Coordinates of C-alpha atoms and ligand atoms in Angstrom, one line a residue:
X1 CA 1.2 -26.4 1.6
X2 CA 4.2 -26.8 3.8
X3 CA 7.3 -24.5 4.7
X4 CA 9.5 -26.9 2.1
X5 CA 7.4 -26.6 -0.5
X6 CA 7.3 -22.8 0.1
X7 CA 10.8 -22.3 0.9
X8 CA 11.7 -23.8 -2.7
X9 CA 9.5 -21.9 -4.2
X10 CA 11.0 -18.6 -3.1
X11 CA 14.8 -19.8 -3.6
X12 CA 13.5 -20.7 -7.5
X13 CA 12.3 -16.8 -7.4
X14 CA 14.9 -15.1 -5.6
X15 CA 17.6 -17.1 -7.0
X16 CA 20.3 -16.1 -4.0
X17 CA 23.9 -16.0 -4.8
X18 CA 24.7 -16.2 -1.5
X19 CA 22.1 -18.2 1.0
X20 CA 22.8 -18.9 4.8
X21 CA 20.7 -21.0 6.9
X22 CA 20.5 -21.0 10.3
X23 CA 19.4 -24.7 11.5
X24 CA 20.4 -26.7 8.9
X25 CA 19.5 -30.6 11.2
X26 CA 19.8 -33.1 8.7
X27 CA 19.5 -30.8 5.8
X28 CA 15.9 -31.5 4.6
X29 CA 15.5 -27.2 4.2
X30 CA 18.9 -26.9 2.7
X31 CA 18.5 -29.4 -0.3
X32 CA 16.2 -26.8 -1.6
X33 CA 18.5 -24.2 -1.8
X34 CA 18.9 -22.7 -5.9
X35 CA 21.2 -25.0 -7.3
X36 CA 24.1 -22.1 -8.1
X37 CA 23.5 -20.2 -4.6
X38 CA 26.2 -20.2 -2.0
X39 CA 25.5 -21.9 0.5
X40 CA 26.6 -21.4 4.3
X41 CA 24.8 -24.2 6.8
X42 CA 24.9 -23.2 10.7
X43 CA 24.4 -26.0 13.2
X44 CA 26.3 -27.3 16.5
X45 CA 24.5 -30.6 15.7
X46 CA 24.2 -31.5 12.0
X47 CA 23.8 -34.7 10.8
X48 CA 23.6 -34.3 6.8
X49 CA 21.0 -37.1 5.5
X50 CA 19.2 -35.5 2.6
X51 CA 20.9 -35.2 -0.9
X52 CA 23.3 -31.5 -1.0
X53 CA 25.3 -29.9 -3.1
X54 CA 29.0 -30.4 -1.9
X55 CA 30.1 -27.2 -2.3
X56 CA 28.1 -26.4 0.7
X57 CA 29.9 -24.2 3.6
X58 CA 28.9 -26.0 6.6
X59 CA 29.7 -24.9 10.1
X60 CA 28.9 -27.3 12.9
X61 CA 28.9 -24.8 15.6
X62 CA 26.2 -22.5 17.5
X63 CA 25.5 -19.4 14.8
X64 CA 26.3 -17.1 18.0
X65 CA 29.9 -18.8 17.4
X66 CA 29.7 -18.3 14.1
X67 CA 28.8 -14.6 13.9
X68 CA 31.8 -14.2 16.6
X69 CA 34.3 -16.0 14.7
X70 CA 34.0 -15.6 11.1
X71 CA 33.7 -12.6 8.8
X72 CA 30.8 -13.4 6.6
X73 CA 32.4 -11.2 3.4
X74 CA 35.2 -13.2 3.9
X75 CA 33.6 -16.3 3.6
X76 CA 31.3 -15.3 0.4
X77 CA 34.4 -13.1 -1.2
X78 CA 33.0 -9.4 -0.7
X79 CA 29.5 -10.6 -1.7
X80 CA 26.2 -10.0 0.8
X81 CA 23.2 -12.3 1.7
X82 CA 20.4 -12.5 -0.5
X83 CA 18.8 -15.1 1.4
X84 CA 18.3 -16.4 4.9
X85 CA 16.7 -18.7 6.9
X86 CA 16.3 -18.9 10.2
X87 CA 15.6 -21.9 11.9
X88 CA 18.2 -22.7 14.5
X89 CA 17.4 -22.2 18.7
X90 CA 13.6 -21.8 19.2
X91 CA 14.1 -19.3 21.8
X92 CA 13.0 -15.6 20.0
X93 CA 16.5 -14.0 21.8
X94 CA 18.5 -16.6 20.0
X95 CA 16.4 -15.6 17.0
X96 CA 16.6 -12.0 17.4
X97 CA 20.3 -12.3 17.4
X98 CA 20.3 -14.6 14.5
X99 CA 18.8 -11.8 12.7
X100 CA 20.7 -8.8 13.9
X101 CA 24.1 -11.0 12.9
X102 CA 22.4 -11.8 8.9
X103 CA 21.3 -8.0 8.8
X104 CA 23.9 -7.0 8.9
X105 CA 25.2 -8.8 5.9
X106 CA 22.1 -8.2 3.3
X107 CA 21.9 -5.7 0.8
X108 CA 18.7 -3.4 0.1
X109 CA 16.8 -5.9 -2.2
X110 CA 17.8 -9.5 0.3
X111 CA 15.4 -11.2 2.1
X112 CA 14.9 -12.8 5.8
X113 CA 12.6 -15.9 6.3
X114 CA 11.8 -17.0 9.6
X115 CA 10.5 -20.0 10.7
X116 CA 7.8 -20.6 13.8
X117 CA 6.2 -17.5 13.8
X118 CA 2.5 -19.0 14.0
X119 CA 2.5 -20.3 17.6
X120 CA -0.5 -23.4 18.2
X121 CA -1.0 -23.3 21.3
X122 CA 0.4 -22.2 25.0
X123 CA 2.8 -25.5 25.6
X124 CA 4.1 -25.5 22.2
X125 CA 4.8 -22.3 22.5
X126 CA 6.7 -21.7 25.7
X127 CA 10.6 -21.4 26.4
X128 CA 10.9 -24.4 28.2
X129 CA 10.6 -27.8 25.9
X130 CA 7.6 -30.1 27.3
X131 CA 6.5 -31.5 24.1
X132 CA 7.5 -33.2 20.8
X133 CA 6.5 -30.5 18.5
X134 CA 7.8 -27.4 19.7
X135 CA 7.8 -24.2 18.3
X136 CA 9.0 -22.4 21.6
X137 CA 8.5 -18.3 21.9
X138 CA 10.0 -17.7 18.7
X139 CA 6.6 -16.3 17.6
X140 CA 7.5 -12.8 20.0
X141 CA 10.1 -12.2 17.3
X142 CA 7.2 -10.4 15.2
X143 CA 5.6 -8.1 17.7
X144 CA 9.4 -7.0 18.9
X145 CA 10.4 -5.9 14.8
X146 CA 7.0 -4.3 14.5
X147 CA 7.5 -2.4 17.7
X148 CA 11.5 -1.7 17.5
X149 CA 11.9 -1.9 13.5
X150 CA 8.7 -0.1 11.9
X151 CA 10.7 0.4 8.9
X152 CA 10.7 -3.3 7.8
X153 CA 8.2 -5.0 6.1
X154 CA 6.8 -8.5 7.6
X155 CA 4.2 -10.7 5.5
X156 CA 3.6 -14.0 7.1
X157 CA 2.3 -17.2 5.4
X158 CA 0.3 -19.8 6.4
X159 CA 2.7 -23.0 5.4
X160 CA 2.3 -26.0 7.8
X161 CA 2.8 -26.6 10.7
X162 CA 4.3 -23.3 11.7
X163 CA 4.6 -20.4 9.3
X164 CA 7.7 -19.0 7.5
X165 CA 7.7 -14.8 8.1
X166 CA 9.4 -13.4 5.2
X167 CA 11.4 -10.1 6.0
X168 CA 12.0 -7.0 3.6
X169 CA 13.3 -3.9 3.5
X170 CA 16.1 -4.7 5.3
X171 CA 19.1 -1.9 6.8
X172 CA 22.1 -3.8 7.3
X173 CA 23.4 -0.1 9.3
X174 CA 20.5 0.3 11.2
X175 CA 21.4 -1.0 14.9
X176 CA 18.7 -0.2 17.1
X177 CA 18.0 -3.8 17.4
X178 CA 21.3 -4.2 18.7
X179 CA 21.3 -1.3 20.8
X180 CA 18.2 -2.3 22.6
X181 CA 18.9 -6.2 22.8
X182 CA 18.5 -6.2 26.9
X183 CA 15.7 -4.2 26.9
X184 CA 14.0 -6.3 24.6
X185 CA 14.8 -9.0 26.3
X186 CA 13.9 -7.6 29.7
X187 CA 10.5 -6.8 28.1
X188 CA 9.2 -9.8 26.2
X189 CA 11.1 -12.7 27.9
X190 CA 8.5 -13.7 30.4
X191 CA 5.6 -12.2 28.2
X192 CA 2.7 -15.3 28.3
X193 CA 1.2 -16.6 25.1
X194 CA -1.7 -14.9 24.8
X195 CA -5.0 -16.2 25.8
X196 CA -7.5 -16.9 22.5
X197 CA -4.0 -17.2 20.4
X198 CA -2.3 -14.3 18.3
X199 CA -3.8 -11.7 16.1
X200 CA -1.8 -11.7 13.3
X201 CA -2.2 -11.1 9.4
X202 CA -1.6 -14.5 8.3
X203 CA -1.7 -15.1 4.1
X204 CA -3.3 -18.1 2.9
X205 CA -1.0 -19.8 0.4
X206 CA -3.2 -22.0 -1.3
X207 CA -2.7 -24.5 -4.8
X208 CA -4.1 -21.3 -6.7
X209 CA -1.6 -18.7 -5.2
X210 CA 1.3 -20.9 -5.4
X211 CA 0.7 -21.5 -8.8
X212 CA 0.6 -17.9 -9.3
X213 CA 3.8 -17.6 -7.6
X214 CA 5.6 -20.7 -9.3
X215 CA 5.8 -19.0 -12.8
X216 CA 7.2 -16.1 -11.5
X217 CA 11.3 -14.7 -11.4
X218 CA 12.9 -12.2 -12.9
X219 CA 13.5 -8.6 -12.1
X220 CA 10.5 -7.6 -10.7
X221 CA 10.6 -10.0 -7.9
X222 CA 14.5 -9.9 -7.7
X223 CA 13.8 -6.3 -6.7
X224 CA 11.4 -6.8 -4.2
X225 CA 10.3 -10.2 -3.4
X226 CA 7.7 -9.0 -0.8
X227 CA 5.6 -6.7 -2.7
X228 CA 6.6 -8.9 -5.7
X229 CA 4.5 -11.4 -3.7
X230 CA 2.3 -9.8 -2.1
X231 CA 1.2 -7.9 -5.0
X232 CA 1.1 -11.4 -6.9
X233 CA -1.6 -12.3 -4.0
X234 CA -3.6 -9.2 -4.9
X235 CA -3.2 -7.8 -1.0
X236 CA 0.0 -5.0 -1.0
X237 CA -0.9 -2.1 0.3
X238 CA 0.8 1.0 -1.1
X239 CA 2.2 3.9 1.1
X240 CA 0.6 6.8 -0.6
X241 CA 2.4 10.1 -0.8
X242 CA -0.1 13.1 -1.7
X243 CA 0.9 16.2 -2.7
X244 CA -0.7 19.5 -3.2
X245 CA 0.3 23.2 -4.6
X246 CA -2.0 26.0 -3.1
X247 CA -2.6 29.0 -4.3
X248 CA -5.6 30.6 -2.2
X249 CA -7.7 28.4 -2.6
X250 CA -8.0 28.0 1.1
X251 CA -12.2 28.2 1.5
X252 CA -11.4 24.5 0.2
X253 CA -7.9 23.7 1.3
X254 CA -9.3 22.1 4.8
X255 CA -11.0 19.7 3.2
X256 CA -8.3 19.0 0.3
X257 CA -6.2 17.9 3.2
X258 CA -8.5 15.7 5.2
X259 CA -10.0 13.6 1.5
X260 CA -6.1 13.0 0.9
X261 CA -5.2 11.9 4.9
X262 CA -8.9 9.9 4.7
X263 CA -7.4 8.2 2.3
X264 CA -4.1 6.8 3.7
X265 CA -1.7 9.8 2.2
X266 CA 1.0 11.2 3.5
X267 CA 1.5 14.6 2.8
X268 CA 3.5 17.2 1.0
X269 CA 2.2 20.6 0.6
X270 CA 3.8 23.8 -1.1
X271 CA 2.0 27.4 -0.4
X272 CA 2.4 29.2 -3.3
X273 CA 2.5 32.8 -2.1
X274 CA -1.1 32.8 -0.9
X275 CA -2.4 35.7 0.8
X276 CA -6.2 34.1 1.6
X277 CA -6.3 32.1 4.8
X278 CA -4.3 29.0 3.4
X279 CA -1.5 29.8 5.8
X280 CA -3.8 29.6 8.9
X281 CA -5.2 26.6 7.2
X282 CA -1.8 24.9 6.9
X283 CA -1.0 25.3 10.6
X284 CA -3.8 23.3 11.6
X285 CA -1.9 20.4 10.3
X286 CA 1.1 21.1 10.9
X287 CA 2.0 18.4 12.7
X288 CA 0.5 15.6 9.7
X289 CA 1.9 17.0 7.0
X290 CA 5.1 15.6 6.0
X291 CA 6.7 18.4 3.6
X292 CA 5.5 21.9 3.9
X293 CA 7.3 24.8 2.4
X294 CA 6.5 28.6 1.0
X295 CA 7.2 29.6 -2.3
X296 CA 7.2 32.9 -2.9
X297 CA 4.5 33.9 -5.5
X298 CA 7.6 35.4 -8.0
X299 CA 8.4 32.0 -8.2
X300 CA 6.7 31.2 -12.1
X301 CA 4.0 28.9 -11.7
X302 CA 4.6 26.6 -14.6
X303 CA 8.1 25.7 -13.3
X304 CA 6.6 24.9 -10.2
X305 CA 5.4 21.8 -11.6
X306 CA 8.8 20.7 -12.5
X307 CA 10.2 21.7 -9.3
X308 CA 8.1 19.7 -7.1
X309 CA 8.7 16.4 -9.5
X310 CA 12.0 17.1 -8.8
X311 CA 11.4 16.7 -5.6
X312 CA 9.6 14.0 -5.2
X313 CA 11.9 12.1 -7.1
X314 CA 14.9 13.5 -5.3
X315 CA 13.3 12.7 -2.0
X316 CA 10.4 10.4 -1.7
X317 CA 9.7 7.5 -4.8
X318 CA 12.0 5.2 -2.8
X319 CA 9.8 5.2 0.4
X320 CA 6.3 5.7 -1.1
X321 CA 4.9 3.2 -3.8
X322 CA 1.8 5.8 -4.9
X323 CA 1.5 9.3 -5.8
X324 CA -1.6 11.0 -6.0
X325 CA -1.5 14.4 -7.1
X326 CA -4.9 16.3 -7.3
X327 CA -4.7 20.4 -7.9
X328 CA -6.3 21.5 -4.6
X329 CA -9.4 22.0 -5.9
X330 CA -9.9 18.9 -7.2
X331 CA -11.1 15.6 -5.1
X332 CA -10.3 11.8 -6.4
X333 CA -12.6 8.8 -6.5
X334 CA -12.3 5.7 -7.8
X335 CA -14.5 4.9 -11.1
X336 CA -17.3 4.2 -8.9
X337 CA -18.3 4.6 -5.2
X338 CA -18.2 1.1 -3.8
X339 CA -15.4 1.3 -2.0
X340 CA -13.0 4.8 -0.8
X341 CA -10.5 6.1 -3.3
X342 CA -7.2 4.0 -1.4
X343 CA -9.2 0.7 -2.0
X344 CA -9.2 1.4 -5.7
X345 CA -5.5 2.2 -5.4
X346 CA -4.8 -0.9 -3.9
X347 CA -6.2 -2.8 -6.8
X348 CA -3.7 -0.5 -9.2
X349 CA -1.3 -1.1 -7.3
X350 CA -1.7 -5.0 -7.4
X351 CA -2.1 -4.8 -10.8
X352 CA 0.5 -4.0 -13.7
X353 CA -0.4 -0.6 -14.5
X354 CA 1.2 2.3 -13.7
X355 CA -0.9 5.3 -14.0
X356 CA -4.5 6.3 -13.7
X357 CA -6.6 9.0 -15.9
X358 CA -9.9 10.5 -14.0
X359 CA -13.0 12.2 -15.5
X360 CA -13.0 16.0 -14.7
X361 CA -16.5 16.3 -13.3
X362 CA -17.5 19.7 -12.6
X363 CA -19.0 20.8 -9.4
X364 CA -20.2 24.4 -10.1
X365 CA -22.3 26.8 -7.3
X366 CA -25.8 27.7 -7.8
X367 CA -29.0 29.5 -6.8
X368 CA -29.7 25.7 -4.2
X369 CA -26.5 26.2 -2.7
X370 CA -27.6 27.0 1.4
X371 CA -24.9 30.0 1.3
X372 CA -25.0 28.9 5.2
X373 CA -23.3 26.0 4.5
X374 CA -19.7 26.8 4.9
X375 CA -17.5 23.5 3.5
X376 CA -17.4 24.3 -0.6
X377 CA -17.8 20.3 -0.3
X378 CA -21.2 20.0 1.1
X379 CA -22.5 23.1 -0.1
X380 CA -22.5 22.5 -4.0
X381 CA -24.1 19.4 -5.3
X382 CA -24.6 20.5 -8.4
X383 CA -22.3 19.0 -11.6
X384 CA -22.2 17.3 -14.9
X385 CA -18.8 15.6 -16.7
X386 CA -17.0 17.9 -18.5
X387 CA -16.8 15.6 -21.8
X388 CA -14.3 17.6 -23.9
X389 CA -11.5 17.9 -21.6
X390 CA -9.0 15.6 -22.1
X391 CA -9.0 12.9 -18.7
X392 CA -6.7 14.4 -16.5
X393 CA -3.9 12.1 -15.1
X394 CA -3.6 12.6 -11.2
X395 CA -2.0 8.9 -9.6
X396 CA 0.3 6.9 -10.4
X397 CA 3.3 4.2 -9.4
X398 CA 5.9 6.4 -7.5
X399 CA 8.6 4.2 -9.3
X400 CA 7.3 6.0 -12.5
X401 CA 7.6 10.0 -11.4
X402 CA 8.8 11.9 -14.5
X403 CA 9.1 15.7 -14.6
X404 CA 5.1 17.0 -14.6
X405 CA 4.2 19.3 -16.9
X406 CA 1.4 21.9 -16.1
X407 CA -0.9 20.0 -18.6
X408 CA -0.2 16.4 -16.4
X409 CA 1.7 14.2 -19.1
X410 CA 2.0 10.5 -19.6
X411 CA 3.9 8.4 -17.4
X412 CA 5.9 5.1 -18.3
X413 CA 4.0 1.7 -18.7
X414 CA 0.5 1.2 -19.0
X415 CA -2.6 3.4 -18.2
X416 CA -5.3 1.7 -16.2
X417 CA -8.0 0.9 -18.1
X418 CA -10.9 2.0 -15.9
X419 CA -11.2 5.9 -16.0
X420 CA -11.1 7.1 -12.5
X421 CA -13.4 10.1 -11.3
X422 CA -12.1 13.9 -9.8
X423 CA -14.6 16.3 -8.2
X424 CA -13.0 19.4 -9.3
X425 CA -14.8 22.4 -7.7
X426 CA -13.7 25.2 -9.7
X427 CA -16.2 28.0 -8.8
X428 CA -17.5 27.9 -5.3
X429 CA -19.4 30.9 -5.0
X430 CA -19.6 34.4 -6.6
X431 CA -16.8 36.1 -4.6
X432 CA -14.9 33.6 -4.9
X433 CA -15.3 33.3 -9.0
X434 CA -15.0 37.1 -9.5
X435 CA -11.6 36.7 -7.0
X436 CA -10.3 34.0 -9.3
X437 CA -11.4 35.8 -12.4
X438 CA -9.8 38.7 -11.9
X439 CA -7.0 38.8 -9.5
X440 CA -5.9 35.0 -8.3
X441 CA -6.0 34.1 -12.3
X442 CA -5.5 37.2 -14.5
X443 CA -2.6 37.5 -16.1
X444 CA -1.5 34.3 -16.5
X445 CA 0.2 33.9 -19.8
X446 CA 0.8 30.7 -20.9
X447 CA -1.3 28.2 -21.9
X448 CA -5.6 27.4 -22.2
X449 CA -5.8 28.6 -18.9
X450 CA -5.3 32.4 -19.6
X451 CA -7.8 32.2 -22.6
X452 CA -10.3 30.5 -20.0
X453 CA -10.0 33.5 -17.4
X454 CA -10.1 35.7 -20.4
X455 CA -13.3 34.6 -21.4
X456 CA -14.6 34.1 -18.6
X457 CA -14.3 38.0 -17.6
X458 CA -15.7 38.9 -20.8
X459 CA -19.7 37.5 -19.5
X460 CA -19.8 37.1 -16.3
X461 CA -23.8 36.2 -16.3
X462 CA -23.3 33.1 -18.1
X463 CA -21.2 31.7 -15.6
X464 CA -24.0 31.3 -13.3
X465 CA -25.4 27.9 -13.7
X466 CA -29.0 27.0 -13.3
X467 CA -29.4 23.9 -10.7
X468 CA -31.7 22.6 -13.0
X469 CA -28.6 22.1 -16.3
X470 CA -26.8 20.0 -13.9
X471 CA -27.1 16.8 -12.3
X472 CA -27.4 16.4 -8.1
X473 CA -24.8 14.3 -6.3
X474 CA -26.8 12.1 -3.7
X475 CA -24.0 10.4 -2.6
X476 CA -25.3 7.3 -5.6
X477 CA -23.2 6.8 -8.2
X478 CA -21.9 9.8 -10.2
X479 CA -23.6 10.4 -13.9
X480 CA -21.6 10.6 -16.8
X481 CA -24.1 11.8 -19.3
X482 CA -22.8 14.4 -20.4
X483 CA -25.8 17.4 -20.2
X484 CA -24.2 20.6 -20.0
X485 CA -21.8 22.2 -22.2
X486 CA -18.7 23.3 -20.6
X487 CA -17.6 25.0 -23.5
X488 CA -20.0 28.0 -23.1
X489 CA -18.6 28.5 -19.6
X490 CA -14.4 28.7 -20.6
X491 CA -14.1 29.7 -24.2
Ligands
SAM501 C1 14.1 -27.3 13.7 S1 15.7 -27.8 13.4 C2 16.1 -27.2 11.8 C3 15.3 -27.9 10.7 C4 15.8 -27.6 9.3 N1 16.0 -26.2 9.1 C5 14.8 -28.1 8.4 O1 13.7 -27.4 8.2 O2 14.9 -29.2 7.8 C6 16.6 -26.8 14.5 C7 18.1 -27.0 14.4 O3 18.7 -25.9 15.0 C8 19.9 -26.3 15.6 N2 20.3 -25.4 16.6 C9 20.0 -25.3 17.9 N3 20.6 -24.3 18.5 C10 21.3 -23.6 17.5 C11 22.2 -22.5 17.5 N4 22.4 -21.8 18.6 N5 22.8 -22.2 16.4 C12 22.5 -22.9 15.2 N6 21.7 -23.9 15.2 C13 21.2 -24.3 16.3 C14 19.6 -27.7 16.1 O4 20.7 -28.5 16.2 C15 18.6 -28.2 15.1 O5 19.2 -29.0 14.2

């Protein structure tokens, strides 16, 4: 699949109002442009041969010139760049400019391709010109945006001969690119091609992908043309935000924290007035957790559901395209154990649902637990499904946040169809059950959960499991046969 073939493809689905190319030759790229784009063409040397809409704004001058004499919003009446391809000097501080100049004209949702980004080989690839095909040291542009500009996002496909990289996520006010020009110039100009080639993620964009892509436009990808297609490829990979509410549970908290960071999340974490160790917990990761904050316990517990939606959508569904929002006693899986919980979010994410329901399977301690042992985690191994409560609903698409209610409601857009699993570890030990029972938990008024604790003080005796009513966890695949009766325990 060549770059032409690729770059139409991606005008049909962006559909740019306003397109610029950098590099236009003869004007082979540029015939593809969408036929009711805007079209600005930037060359000191063009030579038009190939068929192009006449309405075209060509320059014929260096795009250095161009930037320096013309103002962009001028030329396109007020409107910014959706588009851009650069393709002009093959020397990556020519390109580097080139794309600190279009920046600065896109808007949140435009994209940047680039051309040359997979070098072949060493002579090809060098700043001075010794061979026919060139490609020249444009390929250093990628390692300078992932070391200067973490914040964009870079996907690079395989079309012949030399790759297109397609840029997202652009900041048309950021200007650290600008700011550090010489430095980055000083640093990568005489950096050598690297012996054995260059490690890059490269996607394949075979018949069967393109076809994928072909019949695709609209919103979706309008919005985001990079996860649009990377998602379309099956390979995105969602930024996770987890979040967790304590309230002494901190025995467990440790190893809340670590499941969620195992698994690619960030972190947000409100303390809600605990006065176990979850404090001294907490300041062990201090430094990974992205939101911490105290609530004071007066603060009602079943607005503190709303309140943290409220933050999350004030604050984070923008940057972060996954929540995952276990209680902190509770540990996600996927539906089965071949691969971590993040992989099975990935293949959510790539898919079109939104939201995910998991199995509460219920870890419970018993007489086997080695008392020793001090992680809650390793200690009990001892659970069984608990059938009649209704799948909870703990991950979904950050786009899709609503206000949570205690009870976890339904989000917009399809449910996954594969029921997830969550370890919930409820009761880890005696002390720790009669603490619950009656402090941590009595008094509670709203709600199933106050006529759980309720009961649950009533007999304590029956609340001691036998090892031998539950099932083991081996590490194999989790049972769902559903052999104990959780109702005997809570009501
Ligand atoms: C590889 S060709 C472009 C091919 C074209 N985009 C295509 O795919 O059909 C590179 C072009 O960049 C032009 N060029 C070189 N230096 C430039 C500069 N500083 N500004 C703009 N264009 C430049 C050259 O004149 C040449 O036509």
């Amino acid at each position: 699949m060549n770059y032409y073939q690729t770059l139409e493809r991606i005008h049909k689905i962006v559909k740019p109002k306003v397109y610029l190319e950098v590099g236009i030759r003869n004007g082979e790229s540029l015939q593809y442009a969408y036929r009711d784009s805007l079209c600005i063409g930037i060359d000191p040397n063009y030579d038009m041969r190939f068929p192009y809409n006449k309405s075209n704004l060509l320059f014929k001058e260096t795009s250095d010139d161009f930037f320096k004499k013309n103002d962009v919003l001028e030329i396109t009446g007020g409107k910014l760049i959706d588009l851009a391809f650069i393709d002009g000097m093959h020397l990556f501080d020519f390109v580097l400019r080139d794309f600190i100049n279009v920046e600065k004209h896109t808007n949140k949702n435009s994209l940047i391709v680039l051309h040359d980004c997979i070098p072949k080989d060493k002579e090809t690839s060098s700043r001075e010109r010794t061979t026919k095909y060139w490609t020249g040291d444009v390929w250093k542009i990628v390692p300078i945006l992932k070391e200067y500009r973490p914040d964009l996002e870079i996907m690079i496909l395989d079309s012949e001969p030399s790759g297109l990289c397609l840029i997202k996520n652009l900041d048309k006010g950021n200007t650290v690119l600008q700011e550090k020009f010489d430095e980055i110039v000083k640093k990568y100009l005489d950096m050598d091609y690297p012996q054995g080639g260059i490690n890059q993620e490269i996607i394949k964009m075979d018949n069967v992908t393109l076809e994928k892509l072909i019949g695709n436009n609209g919103t979706e990808s309008e919005l985001n043309i990079v996860t649009f297609l990377k998602r379309k490829l099956g390979i995105a990979k969602p930024r996770c935000l987890g979040v967790l509410l304590c309230y002494n549970d901190g025995d467990i908290l440790e190893e809340a924290i670590e499941h969620l960071l195992d698994n690619n999340h960030d972190l947000v974490v409100w303390n809600h007035g605990s006065d176990d160790n979850t404090k001294e917990v907490l300041d062990k990761y201090d430094d990974k957790l992205l939101e911490r904050k105290y609530v004071p316990r007066k603060f009602d517990f079943y607005n503190l559901y709303q309140a943290m939606s409220k933050n999350l959508i004030n604050n984070y569904i923008n940057e972060y395209d996954w929540i995952s929002w276990p209680d902190q006693d509770e540990f996600l899986e996927g539906p089965d154990r071949k691969k971590n919980y993040y992989a099975y979010i990935c293949d959510v994410y790539n898919s079109k649902y939104n939201w995910i329901r998991f199995n509460n399977i219920n870890y419970w301690f018993t007489e086997r637990d080695n008392l020793s042992e001090k992680s809650p985690v390793k200690r009990i191994k001892y659970y069984s499904i608990f059938p009649g409560c209704s799948p909870r609903i703990r991950s979904w698409r950050a786009n899709v946040t609503n206000i949570r209610e205690f009870n976890h409601n339904e989000l917009e857009g399809e449910q996954y169809p594969k029921l997830f699993n969550l370890r919930h570890y409820p009761m880890r030990s005696k002390e720790q059950m009669e603490g619950r029972i009656n402090r941590d938990r009595a008094g509670l008024k709203r709600g199933q959960l106050n006529v759980h604790y309720e009961n649950m003080k009533k007999n304590y005796e029956r609340l001691q499991i036998s090892s031998n009513k539950l099932n083991f966890d081996d590490g194999g695949e989790l049972s769902l046969e559903a052999d104990f009766d959780w109702n005997k325990i809570y009501f």
